[in-house]
XYZ file of C-alpha atoms in Angstrom:
588
model
C -21.524 -16.082 1.998
C -19.632 -17.827 -0.793
C -18.095 -14.723 -2.324
C -17.012 -13.191 0.985
C -14.248 -15.634 1.945
C -11.942 -13.026 3.463
C -14.435 -10.732 5.171
C -14.105 -12.056 8.714
C -10.293 -12.111 8.760
C -10.060 -8.600 7.331
C -12.641 -7.259 9.784
C -10.849 -8.872 12.725
C -7.627 -7.052 11.832
C -9.489 -3.783 11.234
C -11.164 -4.099 14.634
C -7.735 -4.559 16.219
C -5.816 -1.900 14.292
C -8.455 0.603 13.171
C -11.280 0.607 15.746
C -12.676 3.920 14.468
C -13.381 2.420 11.046
C -14.785 -0.747 12.618
C -17.148 1.301 14.783
C -18.280 3.336 11.776
C -18.973 0.179 9.766
C -21.156 -1.346 12.445
C -23.041 1.897 12.987
C -24.251 1.835 9.363
C -27.300 0.136 7.891
C -26.962 -2.562 5.267
C -28.587 -5.900 4.446
C -26.276 -8.924 4.427
C -28.568 -10.838 2.052
C -28.413 -7.960 -0.410
C -24.636 -7.966 -0.039
C -24.432 -11.631 -0.982
C -26.723 -11.254 -3.989
C -24.991 -8.142 -5.274
C -21.585 -9.724 -5.880
C -21.628 -11.910 -9.015
C -19.656 -12.930 -12.092
C -20.744 -10.915 -15.111
C -21.000 -11.963 -18.752
C -17.258 -11.374 -19.219
C -16.502 -13.736 -16.338
C -15.286 -10.898 -14.127
C -16.264 -10.461 -10.493
C -18.763 -7.603 -10.396
C -21.241 -5.630 -8.288
C -24.880 -5.503 -9.329
C -26.213 -1.950 -9.174
C -29.824 -0.975 -8.457
C -30.601 -0.828 -12.190
C -29.642 -4.501 -12.460
C -26.502 -3.809 -14.454
C -23.057 -4.798 -13.272
C -20.609 -2.043 -12.444
C -18.145 -3.488 -14.975
C -20.610 -4.712 -17.603
C -19.941 -1.810 -20.016
C -16.147 -1.637 -19.596
C -13.877 -4.332 -18.077
C -11.678 -3.455 -15.075
C -8.402 -3.578 -17.005
C -9.544 -0.676 -19.172
C -9.927 1.526 -16.097
C -6.916 0.639 -13.985
C -4.286 0.012 -16.633
C -4.020 3.801 -16.860
C -2.985 4.047 -13.213
C 0.772 4.140 -13.791
C 3.629 5.289 -11.569
C 6.870 7.085 -12.359
C 9.797 8.179 -10.217
C 9.934 7.929 -6.420
C 7.072 5.433 -6.312
C 8.746 3.789 -3.303
C 8.565 7.100 -1.399
C 5.040 7.985 -2.493
C 1.443 7.215 -1.547
C -1.907 6.739 -3.257
C -5.270 7.911 -1.929
C -8.191 6.095 -3.594
C -11.805 7.284 -3.463
C -14.017 4.228 -3.959
C -12.914 0.603 -3.876
C -15.681 -1.362 -5.742
C -14.883 -5.068 -5.275
C -11.158 -4.342 -5.097
C -9.899 -3.972 -8.661
C -8.317 -0.527 -8.347
C -6.880 -1.187 -4.898
C -5.415 -4.538 -5.945
C -3.864 -2.942 -9.019
C -2.079 -0.372 -6.839
C -0.940 -3.065 -4.391
C 0.652 -5.079 -7.198
C 1.982 -2.121 -9.218
C 3.843 -0.433 -6.354
C 6.625 -1.553 -3.969
C 5.958 -2.475 -0.314
C 7.051 0.978 0.910
C 4.266 2.678 -1.080
C 1.436 3.736 1.259
C -2.224 3.351 0.254
C -5.272 5.066 1.797
C -8.776 4.033 0.716
C -11.938 6.027 1.421
C -15.139 4.166 0.540
C -18.282 6.195 1.349
C -20.662 3.197 1.188
C -20.380 0.552 3.912
C -21.791 -2.204 1.684
C -19.109 -1.537 -0.945
C -16.353 -1.588 1.656
C -17.624 -4.941 2.937
C -17.815 -6.271 -0.627
C -14.203 -5.259 -1.205
C -13.025 -6.729 2.101
C -14.764 -9.990 1.248
C -12.862 -10.710 -1.964
C -9.171 -10.285 -1.071
C -7.004 -11.072 1.928
C -5.695 -7.653 2.963
C -4.536 -8.717 6.430
C -0.772 -8.647 5.686
C -1.005 -5.173 4.148
C -3.101 -3.912 7.057
C -0.694 -5.307 9.650
C 2.298 -3.829 7.831
C 0.451 -0.468 7.887
C 0.940 -0.196 4.164
C -2.834 -0.154 3.579
C -5.254 1.991 5.546
C -9.033 2.214 5.085
C -10.777 5.316 6.442
C -14.456 6.192 6.994
C -16.097 9.105 5.133
C -15.492 11.638 7.905
C -13.647 14.965 7.680
C -11.648 14.175 10.807
C -10.525 10.835 9.349
C -9.455 12.460 6.079
C -7.498 15.129 7.939
C -5.710 12.579 10.118
C -4.904 10.287 7.183
C -3.463 13.135 5.110
C -1.320 14.320 8.027
C 0.173 10.831 8.352
C 1.474 11.129 4.782
C 3.940 13.891 5.687
C 7.006 11.936 4.528
C 5.356 11.129 1.217
C 4.542 14.812 0.667
C 8.160 15.753 1.415
C 10.147 12.995 -0.309
C 7.783 11.619 -2.940
C 4.260 12.283 -4.198
C 0.737 11.757 -2.899
C -1.465 10.682 -5.802
C -5.246 11.049 -5.585
C -7.096 8.374 -7.590
C -10.781 8.571 -8.446
C -12.448 5.182 -8.884
C -14.529 6.145 -11.908
C -16.730 2.990 -11.984
C -17.836 3.723 -8.403
C -19.243 7.091 -9.509
C -22.134 5.177 -11.073
C -23.407 4.490 -7.540
C -23.941 8.089 -6.446
C -22.595 11.637 -6.051
C -20.842 10.963 -2.750
C -17.724 9.752 -4.566
C -17.248 13.093 -6.324
C -17.938 14.887 -3.032
C -15.223 13.012 -1.165
C -12.815 13.370 -4.057
C -13.149 17.153 -3.768
C -12.845 17.086 0.029
C -9.708 14.933 -0.105
C -8.181 17.123 -2.796
C -8.870 20.227 -0.702
C -7.295 18.651 2.388
C -4.272 17.519 0.410
C -3.760 20.950 -1.146
C -4.007 22.654 2.252
C -1.616 20.186 3.859
C 0.813 20.489 0.956
C 0.934 24.266 1.493
C 1.407 23.698 5.233
C 4.215 21.168 4.770
C 5.988 23.350 2.218
C 5.790 26.271 4.643
C 7.077 24.168 7.526
C 9.892 22.653 5.511
C 11.073 25.979 4.168
C 10.296 28.263 7.102
C 10.165 26.280 10.355
C 13.741 27.236 11.211
C 12.889 30.913 10.756
C 9.593 30.690 12.668
C 10.934 28.870 15.721
C 14.161 30.869 15.523
C 12.054 34.020 15.806
C 10.197 32.499 18.742
C 13.484 31.822 20.525
C 14.576 35.428 20.032
C 11.159 36.716 21.196
C 10.889 34.297 24.134
C 12.137 36.582 26.893
C 10.205 39.615 25.630
C 6.989 37.618 25.246
C 7.069 36.593 28.901
C 7.365 40.246 29.875
C 4.544 41.314 27.554
C 1.854 39.382 29.423
C -0.806 36.774 28.633
C -4.047 36.592 26.634
C -5.769 34.439 29.266
C -7.735 37.381 30.819
C -9.538 37.748 27.453
C -11.070 34.278 27.532
C -14.876 34.506 27.400
C -14.915 38.312 27.246
C -16.680 38.378 23.870
C -20.038 37.344 25.304
C -22.824 39.485 23.857
C -20.483 41.208 21.397
C -20.131 41.361 17.637
C -16.585 40.991 16.380
C -15.856 42.767 13.097
C -12.855 41.299 11.273
C -11.431 43.750 8.739
C -9.396 42.183 5.965
C -7.500 44.098 3.309
C -9.279 42.692 0.276
C -10.242 45.132 -2.503
C -13.828 45.344 -1.209
C -12.574 47.161 1.907
C -12.290 50.301 -0.220
C -16.000 49.969 -1.032
C -17.349 49.112 2.422
C -15.023 51.016 4.768
C -17.034 54.245 4.486
C -19.882 52.620 6.443
C -17.625 52.326 9.510
C -15.869 55.686 9.249
C -16.545 58.085 12.143
C -18.930 55.568 13.671
C -18.710 55.074 17.436
C -18.559 51.289 17.660
C -20.315 49.050 20.138
C -18.806 46.098 18.274
C -15.191 44.962 18.583
C -13.101 46.018 15.567
C -10.041 43.877 14.783
C -7.650 43.730 11.853
C -4.200 42.507 10.905
C -1.043 44.578 11.244
C -0.693 44.383 7.450
C -4.197 45.816 6.980
C -3.844 48.506 9.654
C -2.455 51.126 7.206
C -5.430 50.458 4.909
C -7.840 51.063 7.808
C -5.953 54.187 8.862
C -6.326 55.459 5.308
C -10.095 54.974 5.670
C -10.292 56.679 9.076
C -11.054 53.487 11.042
C -9.266 52.679 14.299
C -9.533 49.039 15.425
C -9.510 47.964 19.058
C -6.466 45.805 18.345
C -4.497 44.410 15.435
C -2.885 41.015 15.030
C 0.278 39.762 13.310
C 1.436 36.199 12.640
C 3.761 36.553 9.622
C 7.262 35.360 10.495
C 8.975 36.828 7.414
C 11.120 39.941 7.119
C 8.522 41.206 4.657
C 6.479 42.387 7.656
C 8.933 45.254 8.039
C 7.467 46.795 4.871
C 4.259 47.567 6.803
C 5.975 50.483 8.541
C 6.569 52.354 5.294
C 2.807 53.037 5.202
C 1.850 52.886 8.891
C 0.942 56.066 10.769
C 2.964 55.249 13.882
C 1.502 58.055 15.954
C -2.038 56.801 15.320
C -0.937 53.225 16.069
C 0.329 54.085 19.569
C -3.140 53.454 21.015
C -3.790 50.240 19.054
C -2.564 47.128 20.905
C -0.757 44.553 18.775
C -1.409 40.890 19.527
C 1.593 39.205 17.948
C 2.491 35.618 17.242
C 5.675 34.837 19.113
C 7.012 33.666 15.723
C 6.813 37.248 14.371
C 10.007 38.726 12.927
C 11.742 40.299 15.992
C 12.729 43.434 14.058
C 9.128 44.012 12.952
C 7.971 43.478 16.534
C 10.524 45.901 17.968
C 9.408 48.652 15.597
C 5.725 48.564 16.591
C 4.940 51.796 18.501
C 1.954 50.629 20.552
C 1.301 48.097 23.342
C 2.124 44.450 22.532
C 0.656 41.172 23.833
C 2.031 37.729 22.854
C 0.043 34.982 21.149
C 1.572 31.527 21.540
C 0.803 29.208 18.634
C 0.992 25.498 17.867
C 4.114 24.157 16.241
C 6.484 26.086 18.438
C 8.021 26.070 21.893
C 4.743 26.924 23.598
C 3.115 23.593 22.706
C 5.295 22.095 25.446
C 6.116 25.088 27.654
C 2.645 26.538 28.219
C 0.276 23.670 27.485
C -2.739 24.081 29.786
C -1.515 27.358 31.313
C -1.744 29.675 28.292
C -3.774 29.935 25.134
C -1.796 27.983 22.528
C -3.677 28.632 19.295
C -3.610 26.776 16.007
C -3.031 29.965 14.020
C -3.410 28.444 10.560
C -1.489 29.911 7.663
C -3.454 33.126 7.174
C -3.981 35.998 9.598
C -7.703 36.119 8.762
C -8.008 32.531 9.975
C -6.107 33.430 13.147
C -8.369 36.402 13.906
C -11.460 34.226 13.485
C -10.087 31.543 15.813
C -9.052 34.096 18.420
C -12.500 35.737 18.438
C -14.173 32.325 18.703
C -11.961 31.546 21.713
C -12.944 34.911 23.220
C -16.599 33.835 22.918
C -18.067 36.359 20.477
C -21.811 36.209 19.923
C -21.489 36.922 16.211
C -18.828 37.792 13.662
C -18.990 40.142 10.679
C -16.361 39.768 7.960
C -15.405 42.920 6.037
C -12.856 42.994 3.213
C -12.359 39.235 3.463
C -12.486 38.565 -0.276
C -10.081 35.599 -0.626
C -9.814 36.596 -4.299
C -9.446 39.559 -6.673
C -12.989 40.734 -7.423
C -11.548 43.558 -9.530
C -8.189 44.512 -11.000
C -6.189 44.717 -7.755
C -5.113 42.243 -5.102
C -5.597 44.398 -1.985
C -7.220 47.550 -0.690
C -5.410 50.868 -0.946
C -2.802 51.366 1.769
C -1.813 47.685 1.981
C 1.889 47.220 1.237
C 1.133 44.195 -0.956
C -1.341 45.925 -3.267
C -0.670 45.103 -6.924
C -2.433 44.836 -10.250
C -3.912 41.356 -10.560
C -2.405 40.982 -14.035
C 1.115 41.606 -12.718
C 0.871 38.737 -10.218
C -0.926 36.246 -12.460
C 1.754 33.676 -11.643
C 0.436 33.636 -8.050
C -3.230 34.446 -8.659
C -3.686 31.611 -11.135
C -6.853 29.870 -9.918
C -10.337 30.765 -11.116
C -13.334 30.730 -8.754
C -16.802 32.224 -9.073
C -18.441 35.061 -7.188
C -22.082 34.885 -6.066
C -23.218 36.048 -9.512
C -21.350 33.216 -11.225
C -18.615 35.440 -12.669
C -15.075 34.081 -12.744
C -12.549 35.853 -10.523
C -8.900 35.083 -9.785
C -7.437 33.779 -6.554
C -4.341 31.917 -5.357
C -3.890 28.410 -3.891
C -2.873 30.014 -0.580
C -6.049 32.117 -0.384
C -8.159 29.091 -1.312
C -6.554 27.106 1.504
C -7.255 29.971 3.936
C -10.890 30.222 2.812
C -11.326 26.472 3.364
C -9.887 26.827 6.871
C -12.373 29.627 7.622
C -15.238 27.518 6.263
C -14.166 24.499 8.302
C -13.973 26.625 11.456
C -17.407 28.142 10.842
C -18.892 24.675 10.351
C -17.684 23.691 13.826
C -18.838 26.746 15.781
C -22.240 27.912 16.979
C -21.216 31.566 16.519
C -23.235 33.254 13.782
C -21.106 34.653 10.967
C -21.914 37.236 8.298
C -19.968 38.498 5.301
C -20.407 42.116 4.182
C -20.088 40.946 0.617
C -18.031 42.961 -1.827
C -17.664 40.695 -4.832
C -15.074 38.174 -3.615
C -15.121 34.412 -3.226
C -18.224 33.372 -1.212
C -17.492 31.916 2.223
C -19.568 28.879 3.125
C -20.979 29.321 6.625
C -20.980 33.132 6.516
C -24.247 34.660 5.302
C -23.694 37.307 2.620
C -25.239 40.605 3.730
C -25.511 44.158 2.419
C -24.961 47.248 4.562
C -28.718 47.763 4.709
C -29.088 44.248 6.126
C -26.308 44.882 8.653
C -28.262 47.885 9.908
C -31.679 46.247 9.633
C -30.577 43.169 11.585
C -28.679 45.351 14.095
C -25.574 43.205 13.628
C -23.257 45.855 15.086
C -25.287 46.566 18.201
C -23.830 45.312 21.469
C -23.948 46.371 25.073
C -21.354 49.150 25.656
C -20.529 47.586 29.030
C -19.473 44.351 27.325
C -16.970 46.163 25.143
C -15.654 48.132 28.127
C -15.156 44.896 30.076
C -13.262 43.355 27.173
C -10.937 46.352 26.874
C -10.327 46.268 30.636
C -9.355 42.608 30.292
C -6.990 43.560 27.475
C -5.240 46.032 29.759
C -4.915 43.288 32.375
C -3.500 40.959 29.705
C -0.415 43.172 29.517
C 0.722 42.187 33.033
C 4.244 40.630 32.823
C 4.625 36.933 33.657
C 7.637 35.012 35.078
C 10.003 33.669 32.433
C 10.462 29.863 32.460
C 14.067 28.591 32.479
C 15.213 25.169 31.225
C 18.173 22.892 31.819
C 20.836 22.909 29.085
C 20.986 19.821 26.847
C 23.797 20.510 24.363
C 26.621 18.694 26.174
C 24.654 15.462 26.618
C 23.280 15.543 23.068
C 26.699 16.229 21.552
C 28.249 13.285 23.401
C 25.448 10.883 22.438
C 25.491 11.811 18.749
C 29.289 11.629 18.591
C 29.163 8.056 19.922
C 26.536 7.126 17.337
C 28.623 8.707 14.581
C 31.600 6.512 15.537
C 29.427 3.374 15.437
C 28.048 4.366 12.036
C 31.553 4.929 10.671
C 32.417 1.324 11.587
C 29.215 -0.001 10.006
C 29.863 1.962 6.804
C 33.206 0.170 6.331
C 31.238 -2.986 5.440
C 28.124 -1.295 4.164
C 26.740 -4.105 1.997
C 26.560 -6.401 5.020
C 25.400 -3.715 7.464
C 22.451 -2.130 5.623
C 19.912 -3.301 8.219
C 22.152 -2.315 11.143
C 22.611 1.206 9.748
C 18.854 1.567 9.324
C 18.212 0.325 12.864
C 20.792 2.667 14.398
C 19.439 5.691 12.512
C 15.969 4.726 13.721
C 17.260 4.863 17.293
C 18.695 8.326 16.631
C 15.296 9.437 15.323
C 13.646 8.258 18.550
C 16.338 10.007 20.611
C 15.965 13.333 18.785
C 12.157 13.220 19.087
C 12.199 12.432 22.822
C 12.147 16.044 24.045
C 8.975 17.957 23.049
C 10.613 21.279 23.915
C 13.271 20.775 21.253
C 11.311 19.017 18.487
C 9.757 22.159 16.908
C 13.143 23.728 16.184
C 14.481 20.343 15.040
C 11.559 19.754 12.647
C 13.676 19.721 9.480
C 16.335 17.519 11.041
C 13.672 15.081 12.279
C 12.155 14.958 8.789
C 15.607 14.345 7.281
C 16.191 11.534 9.770
C 12.800 10.032 8.948
C 13.716 10.217 5.273
C 16.964 8.346 5.946
C 15.126 5.686 7.957
C 11.941 5.163 5.935
C 12.415 6.766 2.519
C 15.846 5.341 1.655
C 15.858 1.877 0.063
C 19.649 1.489 0.217
C 22.533 3.363 1.825
C 25.622 4.444 -0.124
C 29.066 5.483 1.129
C 28.325 9.117 0.308
C 25.407 9.051 2.793
C 27.853 9.185 5.716
C 28.750 12.775 4.844
C 25.032 13.669 4.862
C 24.617 12.011 8.264
C 27.598 13.884 9.759
C 26.213 17.177 8.475
C 22.798 16.342 9.917
C 24.245 15.564 13.361
C 26.200 18.849 13.335
C 23.034 20.803 12.549
C 21.206 19.104 15.413
C 23.915 19.932 17.955
C 24.197 23.531 16.701
C 20.457 24.067 17.146
C 20.434 22.542 20.632
C 23.266 24.885 21.638
C 21.322 27.848 20.274
C 18.245 26.836 22.269
C 20.345 26.525 25.403
C 21.542 30.111 24.883
C 17.993 31.466 24.799
C 16.262 29.128 27.266
C 18.934 28.024 29.735
C 19.554 29.246 33.283
C 22.731 31.110 32.396
C 21.292 32.706 29.277
C 22.083 36.353 28.695
C 18.562 36.578 27.299
C 16.914 35.512 30.567
C 14.463 37.972 32.027
């Protein structure tokens, strides 16, 4: 194959370093003879790909016209590019030559023959071995993993999504994967922003709630108790005001669940759920109690994320059961012994995931609008209800309802809807949406109240619901509180020694650039060694990673930043020792 000089070497490295992509490639169908005939030099003398219509991909417009527009501004050394479509390599090669070696590049090529054509024309082995360049197969899991590996670029630079326009001539799959990558990137950007800004608060709350949570019990008795049941998830979207009357004064055989924020809205409608759920870590949760009927809530158990604001938790009048979630202490402490749920960033997502874990037969969504189908953001009784016009800065994205009318939503609600849709695509549980004019949810069949009744979606065996509620009572049995050895003294000594070594290196900084980088890299490894402590040290670990991999040169003023960083690390470790150690005043 004359025009595929580099294919074997590139594939050998991919097989070694990216076996998932290699396996995907060899699981696909393509004809090697067609591959050889399809790569040619066009009338302009440029390397090209012959499409099914006989025309070259770059016959109409030469490559330089497309990729000369791909320019880069500030922080290019701390940024990354995601490219959808690689043709015979023009766009990818432009990015490789236009950006510095620290710039990361991810390429998703939906067609195996095009990926092979690209790999055949250029030697990418050094870029692959340096992990600067990464090819991924057209799989949702691969996109998700690739985006998550760009965390430093999201925090310290930019992640730029490039559409290879010439490749769109081959088929619609390029536009499809562009949209999927954009959605993943938007969701991850929201997640990283939340973590960066709020991780200290979230894990700090979990530390303060740690002792209480152990005494409040465990959700494990609820596993599998949803068999044969319908779970009704009540949101607080505007359509709740329209559809709530159907559930009022109805003796349910289905399980009714809602969020703590939406509980006042349900109380206003005369609906009492079997439990409510709260995951919001912010002090804003305290505003719920200005509208909550506390007397009516005494018989409604609250399943709370252990990251919930401790003041909001203390004020709840009814029974409480802890929910341990990923990204906190429980990932290490309770792994395998407790439910540790990926709660997502929206309580509606959390409720869906919890009911799926409980094994519901079907799920009915009510008031889950993920948009403003009318003039208000929430149902009456919700503390966040506002006129859509007054919050246009937040609700600034237009989507369409099932009738094709434009309605407003927010990036956060869009990310939550995508999470719900992704979850529904992975479960065998049937889902329905009692539609009230919001943003349609892929994977949940839109139904009217007449269809809910006609299909008997709310009918379940009364015994099943009784068994579930008995399990919930059992879930409130206190559990022993784990205790951990203190680390602060050892960590303080180690970091002080490193600080002294760095001070010596900084005296001759021009000569010691590499040594400073290497020593900070060792500190990063040291700080990440203990999985119990890494969640609370998330920001410090990210700052260390930025110093190690997103800093091209160190300056004298950086030593002050490093000292401050080390002090923050030691202060947090001491705080954790106070809440988790043997001699803690907070021990159960």
